[in-house]
CSV table of C-alpha atoms in Angstrom, one decimal:
chain,number,residue,atom,x,y,z
A,800,MET,CA,243.8,120.2,135.1
A,801,THR,CA,245.0,116.4,134.7
A,802,GLN,CA,248.6,116.3,133.4
A,803,GLY,CA,249.3,115.9,130.1
A,804,ALA,CA,246.0,117.9,129.2
A,805,GLY,CA,246.6,120.5,126.4
A,806,ARG,CA,250.2,119.8,126.1
A,807,THR,CA,249.9,116.0,124.1
A,808,PRO,CA,251.3,117.8,121.2
A,809,ALA,CA,254.3,118.9,122.7
A,810,ARG,CA,254.9,115.8,124.6
A,811,ARG,CA,255.0,113.7,121.5
A,812,THR,CA,257.4,116.3,119.5
A,813,VAL,CA,259.7,115.5,123.0
A,814,LEU,CA,259.1,111.4,122.6
A,815,GLY,CA,259.3,111.2,119.0
A,816,ALA,CA,262.7,113.3,118.7
A,817,ALA,CA,263.9,111.5,121.9
A,818,GLY,CA,263.1,108.3,120.1
A,819,ALA,CA,264.6,109.4,116.4
A,820,ALA,CA,268.0,110.3,118.4
A,821,ALA,CA,267.7,107.0,119.8
A,822,VAL,CA,267.4,105.2,115.8
A,823,LEU,CA,270.0,107.1,114.8
A,824,GLY,CA,272.7,106.3,117.9
A,825,ALA,CA,273.7,107.7,120.8
A,826,SER,CA,276.8,108.8,118.5
A,827,THR,CA,275.2,111.3,116.0
A,828,ALA,CA,272.3,112.5,118.1
A,829,LEU,CA,274.0,113.3,121.5
A,830,PRO,CA,275.7,116.9,122.8
A,831,THR,CA,279.2,117.1,122.3
A,832,GLY,CA,281.8,117.9,125.6
A,833,THR,CA,285.5,118.9,126.2
A,834,ALA,CA,287.0,117.1,128.4
A,835,HIS,CA,288.1,118.6,131.7
A,836,ALA,CA,291.1,117.5,133.5
A,837,ALA,CA,290.9,114.0,135.9
A,838,GLY,CA,289.5,113.8,139.0
A,839,ALA,CA,291.4,112.1,142.4
A,840,GLY,CA,291.5,108.5,141.5
A,841,GLY,CA,289.8,108.8,138.2
A,842,ALA,CA,290.1,109.2,135.0
A,843,ALA,CA,290.7,106.9,132.0
A,844,ALA,CA,294.5,107.0,130.9
A,845,GLY,CA,295.2,108.9,127.3
A,846,GLY,CA,295.7,111.6,126.2
A,847,ALA,CA,293.4,114.8,126.2
A,848,ALA,CA,293.0,114.9,122.5
A,849,GLY,CA,291.9,111.0,122.3
A,850,ASP,CA,290.0,112.2,125.8
A,851,ALA,CA,287.9,114.8,124.0
A,852,ALA,CA,287.0,112.2,121.5
A,853,ASP,CA,285.6,109.9,123.6
A,854,ARG,CA,283.2,112.6,125.2
A,855,ARG,CA,281.6,113.4,122.0
A,856,THR,CA,281.5,109.7,120.9
A,857,GLY,CA,280.1,108.8,124.0
A,858,HIS,CA,282.1,105.3,123.6
A,859,GLY,CA,284.9,104.4,125.3
A,860,ARG,CA,286.2,103.6,129.1
A,861,GLY,CA,284.9,104.7,132.5
A,862,TYR,CA,282.8,107.8,133.5
A,863,ARG,CA,285.1,110.4,131.2
A,864,SER,CA,284.2,108.3,128.5
A,865,LEU,CA,280.2,109.1,128.8
A,866,PRO,CA,278.3,112.3,126.6
A,867,VAL,CA,278.4,115.8,127.4
A,868,PRO,CA,276.0,116.4,129.0
A,869,THR,CA,275.6,113.3,130.8
A,870,VAL,CA,271.4,112.7,131.3
A,871,ILE,CA,271.0,110.8,134.2
A,872,ALA,CA,267.4,109.4,134.3
A,873,HIS,CA,265.7,110.2,138.2
A,874,ARG,CA,264.8,107.3,139.8
A,875,GLY,CA,263.9,106.2,136.3
A,876,ALA,CA,262.0,107.9,134.1
A,877,SER,CA,260.0,109.1,137.0
A,878,GLY,CA,258.1,111.5,134.7
A,879,TYR,CA,255.8,108.9,133.3
A,880,ARG,CA,256.9,105.6,135.4
A,881,PRO,CA,256.4,104.9,139.1
A,882,GLU,CA,260.3,105.8,140.2
A,883,HIS,CA,262.7,103.5,141.3
A,884,THR,CA,261.1,100.6,139.3
A,885,LEU,CA,262.1,98.2,136.6
A,886,GLY,CA,259.3,100.1,134.3
A,887,SER,CA,260.3,102.9,134.8
A,888,TYR,CA,264.6,102.2,134.3
A,889,ARG,CA,263.1,100.5,131.3
A,890,HIS,CA,261.4,103.4,129.6
A,891,ALA,CA,264.1,105.6,130.6
A,892,LEU,CA,267.1,103.6,129.0
A,893,ASP,CA,264.2,103.5,125.4
A,894,LEU,CA,263.7,107.2,126.1
A,895,GLY,CA,267.7,107.4,125.7
A,896,ALA,CA,269.3,108.0,129.2
A,897,HIS,CA,272.3,107.6,129.4
A,898,VAL,CA,272.6,106.5,132.8
A,899,ILE,CA,269.7,105.7,135.3
A,900,GLU,CA,269.6,106.2,138.8
A,901,GLN,CA,269.2,104.4,142.1
A,902,ASP,CA,268.8,105.2,145.8
A,903,LEU,CA,269.3,102.9,148.1
A,904,VAL,CA,267.8,101.7,151.6
A,905,PRO,CA,267.9,98.1,153.2
A,906,THR,CA,265.6,95.7,155.0
A,907,ARG,CA,265.2,94.4,158.3
A,908,ASP,CA,267.3,91.0,157.1
A,909,GLY,CA,269.7,93.4,155.2
A,910,HIS,CA,268.9,93.1,151.3
A,911,LEU,CA,269.6,96.6,149.6
A,912,VAL,CA,266.4,97.7,147.6
A,913,CYS,CA,265.6,100.5,145.4
A,914,ARG,CA,263.5,103.5,147.0
A,915,HIS,CA,264.0,106.8,147.1
A,916,GLU,CA,263.3,106.4,151.0
A,917,ASN,CA,263.3,103.9,153.6
A,918,ASP,CA,259.4,105.4,154.3
A,919,ILE,CA,257.8,103.7,151.6
A,920,THR,CA,254.2,105.2,152.4
A,921,GLY,CA,253.7,107.3,149.2
A,922,THR,CA,255.1,104.7,146.9
A,923,THR,CA,253.7,101.2,147.8
A,924,ASP,CA,250.6,99.6,148.8
A,925,VAL,CA,251.6,99.1,152.5
A,926,ALA,CA,248.3,101.0,153.3
A,927,ASP,CA,245.8,99.2,151.5
A,928,HIS,CA,247.7,95.5,153.7
A,929,PRO,CA,245.9,95.3,156.8
A,930,GLU,CA,248.2,92.5,158.0
A,931,PHE,CA,251.0,95.8,158.1
A,932,ALA,CA,248.8,97.7,160.2
A,933,SER,CA,250.6,97.2,163.5
A,934,ARG,CA,253.8,98.5,161.4
A,935,ARG,CA,252.8,101.9,161.1
A,936,THR,CA,255.4,104.0,163.5
A,937,THR,CA,256.5,107.1,163.9
A,938,LYS,CA,260.2,107.4,163.7
A,939,SER,CA,262.8,110.1,163.5
A,940,VAL,CA,265.3,109.9,160.7
A,941,ASP,CA,268.2,112.4,160.1
A,942,GLY,CA,266.7,114.6,162.9
A,943,THR,CA,262.7,114.8,161.2
A,944,SER,CA,260.1,113.1,162.6
A,945,ILE,CA,258.2,111.0,160.1
A,946,THR,CA,255.4,108.4,160.4
A,947,GLY,CA,254.5,106.0,158.2
A,948,TRP,CA,256.0,102.1,157.0
A,949,PHE,CA,259.9,101.9,156.6
A,950,THR,CA,261.7,99.0,154.7
A,951,GLU,CA,263.9,98.5,157.9
A,952,ASP,CA,261.1,97.1,159.5
A,953,PHE,CA,260.0,94.0,156.6
A,954,THR,CA,262.2,91.4,155.4
A,955,LEU,CA,262.8,91.3,151.7
A,956,ALA,CA,260.2,88.5,151.5
A,957,GLU,CA,257.3,91.0,153.4
A,958,LEU,CA,258.4,93.7,151.1
A,959,ARG,CA,258.0,90.9,148.2
A,960,THR,CA,254.3,91.3,148.5
A,961,LEU,CA,253.5,95.3,148.3
A,962,ARG,CA,253.1,96.7,144.8
A,963,ALA,CA,255.0,100.6,143.7
A,964,LYS,CA,252.7,103.3,143.6
A,965,GLU,CA,253.0,106.9,141.8
A,966,ARG,CA,254.6,109.1,144.3
A,967,ILE,CA,253.1,112.5,143.3
A,968,PRO,CA,250.2,111.6,141.5
A,969,ALA,CA,247.9,115.4,142.0
A,970,THR,CA,250.9,116.3,139.9
A,971,ARG,CA,251.3,113.3,137.7
A,972,GLN,CA,248.0,111.6,136.9
A,973,GLU,CA,248.8,109.9,134.2
A,974,ASN,CA,251.4,108.1,135.8
A,975,THR,CA,248.9,106.6,138.3
A,976,LEU,CA,247.5,104.2,135.0
A,977,TYR,CA,251.1,102.0,136.3
A,978,ASP,CA,250.1,101.5,139.7
A,979,GLY,CA,250.2,98.2,141.0
A,980,ARG,CA,252.4,96.8,138.1
A,981,TRP,CA,255.7,97.1,139.1
A,982,THR,CA,257.4,95.1,142.5
A,983,VAL,CA,260.1,96.7,144.5
A,984,PRO,CA,263.1,95.6,143.4
A,985,THR,CA,266.1,95.0,144.6
A,986,PHE,CA,269.6,96.2,143.5
A,987,GLU,CA,270.8,93.2,142.8
A,988,GLU,CA,268.0,92.4,141.0
A,989,VAL,CA,268.6,96.1,139.1
A,990,LEU,CA,272.2,94.6,138.5
A,991,ARG,CA,270.9,91.8,136.9
A,992,TRP,CA,268.3,93.6,135.1
A,993,ALA,CA,271.1,95.8,133.8
A,994,GLU,CA,273.5,92.9,132.7
A,995,ASP,CA,270.6,91.6,130.4
A,996,GLU,CA,270.0,94.9,128.8
A,997,GLY,CA,273.7,95.4,128.1
A,998,ARG,CA,273.8,92.5,126.5
A,999,ARG,CA,270.2,93.1,124.5
A,1000,ARG,CA,271.1,96.3,123.8
A,1001,GLY,CA,274.8,96.3,123.2
A,1002,ARG,CA,276.0,98.7,125.1
A,1003,GLU,CA,276.9,99.0,129.1
A,1004,ILE,CA,274.5,99.9,131.1
A,1005,TRP,CA,275.1,102.5,133.6
A,1006,LEU,CA,274.0,103.1,137.2
A,1007,HIS,CA,274.5,106.2,139.5
A,1008,VAL,CA,274.0,104.7,142.8
A,1009,GLU,CA,272.7,106.9,145.8
A,1010,THR,CA,273.9,105.9,149.6
A,1011,LYS,CA,270.8,106.9,152.0
A,1012,HIS,CA,270.9,108.0,155.5
A,1013,PRO,CA,273.8,105.9,155.9
A,1014,THR,CA,274.4,106.9,159.6
A,1015,TYR,CA,271.0,106.7,160.4
A,1016,PHE,CA,271.1,102.9,159.1
A,1017,ARG,CA,274.4,102.1,160.4
A,1018,SER,CA,273.2,102.5,164.1
A,1019,LEU,CA,270.7,100.7,163.3
A,1020,GLY,CA,273.7,97.9,162.5
A,1021,LEU,CA,272.5,97.9,158.5
A,1022,GLY,CA,275.3,99.7,157.3
A,1023,LEU,CA,275.2,100.3,153.6
A,1024,GLU,CA,278.3,100.8,152.0
A,1025,GLU,CA,279.9,97.5,152.7
A,1026,ARG,CA,276.6,95.4,152.0
A,1027,LEU,CA,276.8,97.9,148.6
A,1028,ALA,CA,281.1,96.6,147.9
A,1029,LYS,CA,279.9,93.0,148.2
A,1030,LEU,CA,277.7,93.0,145.2
A,1031,LEU,CA,279.5,95.6,143.0
A,1032,ARG,CA,282.5,92.9,143.4
A,1033,ARG,CA,280.0,90.2,142.5
A,1034,TYR,CA,278.6,91.9,139.0
A,1035,GLY,CA,282.2,93.4,138.7
A,1036,ARG,CA,281.2,97.1,139.0
A,1037,HIS,CA,284.3,98.2,141.5
A,1038,ARG,CA,286.7,99.2,139.5
A,1039,ALA,CA,287.7,102.6,138.4
A,1040,ASN,CA,286.1,102.3,135.4
A,1041,SER,CA,282.8,100.6,135.8
A,1042,PRO,CA,279.9,101.8,134.1
A,1043,VAL,CA,278.6,103.1,137.9
A,1044,PHE,CA,278.9,106.0,140.0
A,1045,LEU,CA,278.1,105.8,143.7
A,1046,GLN,CA,277.0,109.0,145.4
A,1047,SER,CA,275.9,110.3,149.1
A,1048,PHE,CA,275.1,112.9,150.7
A,1049,GLU,CA,276.8,111.8,153.4
A,1050,PRO,CA,280.4,112.3,152.3
A,1051,SER,CA,281.5,110.1,154.8
A,1052,SER,CA,280.1,107.5,153.4
A,1053,ILE,CA,281.5,108.1,150.1
A,1054,GLN,CA,285.1,108.2,152.0
A,1055,ARG,CA,283.9,104.3,153.4
A,1056,LEU,CA,283.2,103.6,149.8
A,1057,ALA,CA,286.6,104.9,148.3
A,1058,GLY,CA,288.3,102.3,150.6
A,1059,LEU,CA,286.3,99.5,149.7
A,1060,VAL,CA,286.2,99.9,146.2
A,1061,ASP,CA,287.5,102.1,143.0
A,1062,SER,CA,284.2,103.1,141.3
A,1063,PRO,CA,284.0,106.4,140.7
A,1064,ARG,CA,282.5,108.9,143.1
A,1065,VAL,CA,279.9,111.8,143.7
A,1066,VAL,CA,279.0,114.2,146.8
A,1067,LEU,CA,276.0,115.3,146.8
A,1068,LEU,CA,275.4,118.6,147.8
A,1069,SER,CA,271.6,120.5,149.7
A,1070,GLY,CA,270.9,123.8,150.1
A,1071,ALA,CA,274.3,126.0,150.7
A,1072,GLY,CA,273.2,126.5,154.3
A,1073,THR,CA,272.2,122.9,155.4
A,1074,ARG,CA,275.0,120.2,156.9
A,1075,PRO,CA,275.2,116.9,155.7
A,1076,TRP,CA,273.8,114.9,158.8
A,1077,ASP,CA,276.7,113.0,159.5
A,1078,PHE,CA,278.2,116.5,159.7
A,1079,VAL,CA,275.6,116.9,162.2
A,1080,GLU,CA,276.3,113.7,164.2
A,1081,ALA,CA,280.3,114.3,163.9
A,1082,GLY,CA,279.8,118.1,165.6
A,1083,ASP,CA,281.3,119.2,162.2
A,1084,PRO,CA,280.1,122.5,162.0
A,1085,ARG,CA,280.8,123.2,158.0
A,1086,THR,CA,277.9,123.6,155.9
A,1087,VAL,CA,277.6,122.9,152.0
A,1088,ALA,CA,278.5,126.5,152.0
A,1089,ASP,CA,282.1,125.6,152.8
A,1090,LEU,CA,282.1,122.7,150.8
A,1091,VAL,CA,281.1,124.8,147.5
A,1092,THR,CA,284.8,126.6,148.0
A,1093,PRO,CA,287.4,125.9,146.5
A,1094,GLU,CA,289.0,124.8,149.3
A,1095,GLY,CA,286.0,122.4,150.4
A,1096,LEU,CA,286.3,121.4,146.7
A,1097,ARG,CA,289.7,120.2,147.0
A,1098,TRP,CA,289.0,118.2,150.3
A,1099,ILE,CA,285.9,116.4,147.8
A,1100,ALA,CA,288.5,115.9,145.3
A,1101,SER,CA,290.4,114.1,147.4
A,1102,TYR,CA,288.6,110.9,147.5
A,1103,ALA,CA,286.1,111.6,144.6
A,1104,GLN,CA,285.0,112.5,141.4
A,1105,GLY,CA,282.8,114.5,141.4
A,1106,ILE,CA,280.4,116.5,143.1
A,1107,GLY,CA,276.2,116.3,142.9
A,1108,PRO,CA,274.7,120.2,143.7
A,1109,THR,CA,271.2,121.3,143.8
A,1110,LEU,CA,270.7,123.5,140.7
A,1111,ASP,CA,270.5,126.6,142.5
A,1112,LEU,CA,274.2,126.1,143.4
A,1113,VAL,CA,275.2,126.5,139.7
A,1114,ILE,CA,272.1,129.5,139.3
A,1115,PRO,CA,270.5,130.7,142.6
A,1116,LYS,CA,266.9,131.8,142.3
A,1117,ASP,CA,266.2,135.8,143.5
A,1118,ALA,CA,263.2,136.2,145.6
A,1119,SER,CA,260.3,135.4,143.0
A,1120,GLY,CA,262.3,132.3,142.2
A,1121,ARG,CA,263.6,133.7,138.9
A,1122,LEU,CA,267.2,132.3,137.7
A,1123,THR,CA,269.7,134.9,138.5
A,1124,ALA,CA,273.3,135.2,137.4
A,1125,PRO,CA,275.4,131.4,137.5
A,1126,THR,CA,278.2,131.0,140.3
A,1127,ALA,CA,282.0,129.8,140.2
A,1128,LEU,CA,281.0,126.1,141.5
A,1129,VAL,CA,281.1,124.8,137.4
A,1130,ARG,CA,284.4,126.7,137.2
A,1131,ASP,CA,285.9,125.8,140.9
A,1132,ALA,CA,284.7,122.0,140.2
A,1133,HIS,CA,286.4,121.6,137.1
A,1134,ALA,CA,289.8,123.4,138.3
A,1135,GLU,CA,290.1,120.8,140.8
A,1136,GLY,CA,289.2,118.1,138.1
A,1137,LEU,CA,285.5,117.6,139.3
A,1138,VAL,CA,282.3,116.8,137.7
A,1139,LEU,CA,279.3,118.4,138.1
A,1140,HIS,CA,275.6,116.4,137.9
A,1141,PRO,CA,273.5,119.0,139.3
A,1142,TYR,CA,270.0,117.8,140.5
A,1143,THR,CA,266.6,117.9,139.2
A,1144,HIS,CA,265.2,119.1,136.1
A,1145,ARG,CA,261.1,118.2,135.9
A,1146,ASN,CA,259.0,119.6,133.1
A,1147,GLU,CA,255.8,120.5,135.6
A,1148,ASN,CA,255.9,124.6,136.4
A,1149,ALA,CA,255.1,123.3,139.9
A,1150,PHE,CA,259.7,123.1,139.4
A,1151,LEU,CA,260.8,125.2,137.1
A,1152,PRO,CA,262.3,128.5,137.9
A,1153,ALA,CA,259.4,131.7,138.2
A,1154,ASP,CA,260.9,133.0,134.2
A,1155,PHE,CA,259.6,129.3,132.8
A,1156,ARG,CA,256.6,128.9,134.1
A,1157,ARG,CA,253.9,128.6,131.6
A,1158,GLY,CA,250.4,129.2,132.9
A,1159,THR,CA,248.4,128.8,136.3
A,1160,ASP,CA,248.3,125.6,136.0
A,1161,PRO,CA,251.6,123.9,138.7
A,1162,THR,CA,251.0,120.1,137.3
A,1163,ALA,CA,251.4,121.9,133.2
A,1164,TYR,CA,254.4,122.1,131.2
A,1165,GLY,CA,256.0,125.0,131.6
A,1166,ASP,CA,259.1,126.3,129.1
A,1167,ALA,CA,261.3,123.1,130.4
A,1168,PHE,CA,263.5,123.5,127.1
A,1169,GLY,CA,264.1,127.4,128.4
A,1170,ALA,CA,265.4,126.4,131.9
A,1171,LEU,CA,267.2,123.1,130.5
A,1172,GLY,CA,268.9,125.7,128.3
A,1173,ARG,CA,270.3,128.1,131.2
A,1174,TYR,CA,271.3,125.2,132.7
A,1175,LEU,CA,273.3,123.8,130.3
A,1176,GLY,CA,275.0,126.6,129.1
A,1177,THR,CA,277.1,126.5,132.5
A,1178,GLY,CA,279.1,124.0,131.1
A,1179,ILE,CA,278.1,121.2,133.5
A,1180,ASP,CA,279.3,117.5,133.0
A,1181,GLY,CA,275.5,115.6,133.4
A,1182,ILE,CA,272.2,116.7,134.9
A,1183,PHE,CA,269.8,114.2,136.4
A,1184,SER,CA,266.4,114.3,135.3
A,1185,ASP,CA,262.8,113.2,135.9
A,1186,ASN,CA,261.8,114.2,132.0
A,1187,PRO,CA,265.3,112.5,130.1
A,1188,ASP,CA,264.1,112.7,126.5
A,1189,THR,CA,263.4,116.2,126.8
A,1190,ALA,CA,267.4,116.3,128.6
A,1191,LEU,CA,268.3,114.7,126.1
A,1192,LEU,CA,266.7,117.1,123.4
A,1193,ALA,CA,268.3,120.0,125.2
A,1194,ALA,CA,271.7,118.8,125.3
A,1195,ALA,CA,271.2,118.3,121.4
A,1196,GLU,CA,270.2,121.4,120.6
A,1197,LEU,CA,272.7,123.2,122.7
A,1198,ASP,CA,275.9,120.8,120.6
A,1199,ALA,CA,274.1,122.1,117.6
A,1200,ASP,CA,274.0,125.9,118.6
A,1201,ARG,CA,278.2,125.4,119.2
A,1202,VAL,CA,278.4,124.0,115.9
């Protein structure tokens, strides 16, 4: 079954609800939240009552003014458009997303571009360009051998000749309609776009920006943090109350950014048994399991304002893939003043916990609202979603149940 087959009415209902919310205004349709203590280096000044009021309405200064739960469009509205394109980012805003995510990798001549990975084999039409056939190579990136084409082997001018395409066409066949419509954007282009959209929409456009494989790129002489900080200063997003989050799976990248800009920072956390690659390189034996202890979270709070854990760290799954009981992570992180932005919600059965899948087609939509209700009910501050309209409606329903 192709994407959307047999589910069009449900999808239209979700989109219609999100569209209505956008028309009514964010403060009308978006959920309320309870303010947590400010993290290190960070939250806007003001009393608890004022902070809570700001979070209810989505107005105010800094990240504590965002609605809770905050819906972060994962690589844009990547459930509906090829990821990390201006089309995907713009559609996410149209659906009502509060924050738009960018992943950054460099070109050979040092420009930061928006791709989830430096391997662009699956997200561009590079394989269709015979002039670049000789660039196909095998590299070890963070200990993993990958064969393909890589951004660091292209100048920006060369990369501009490529067109973006859907990364998982077998799952999201409808998105292939948009293959070839957009180029790979630079981060500076996105910053200008955000300024233009902010003027047009009359509000700040929030970004959630990840440094990808920073240790790997620093070893190539293409350090990400200094380039990113320079652009943030140029566009006025380097302050503690700027509408941007900086994120990385490597804590040392966030620590480096903390010394360059005051923008709020988030440490991303993958599986409990994994180690950040900079830890591997430095011989640090700690795993993610160590970082989600109260001691580990206290260490993170000394240089960051939030964490971005995988959803499995919030609610683990059992051997059959069904959700179990929530962990203490939300409580413990909040005790250290950290906000939580877990990843990643998607609507398709293939990405949902087993107890929320419907039917046997992995590409069909399952009970996404049921799963979101469980995750949002833990008290997380936000969630990354490929389908921001679905997440927004689930957040609104959760808020209505609390009244």
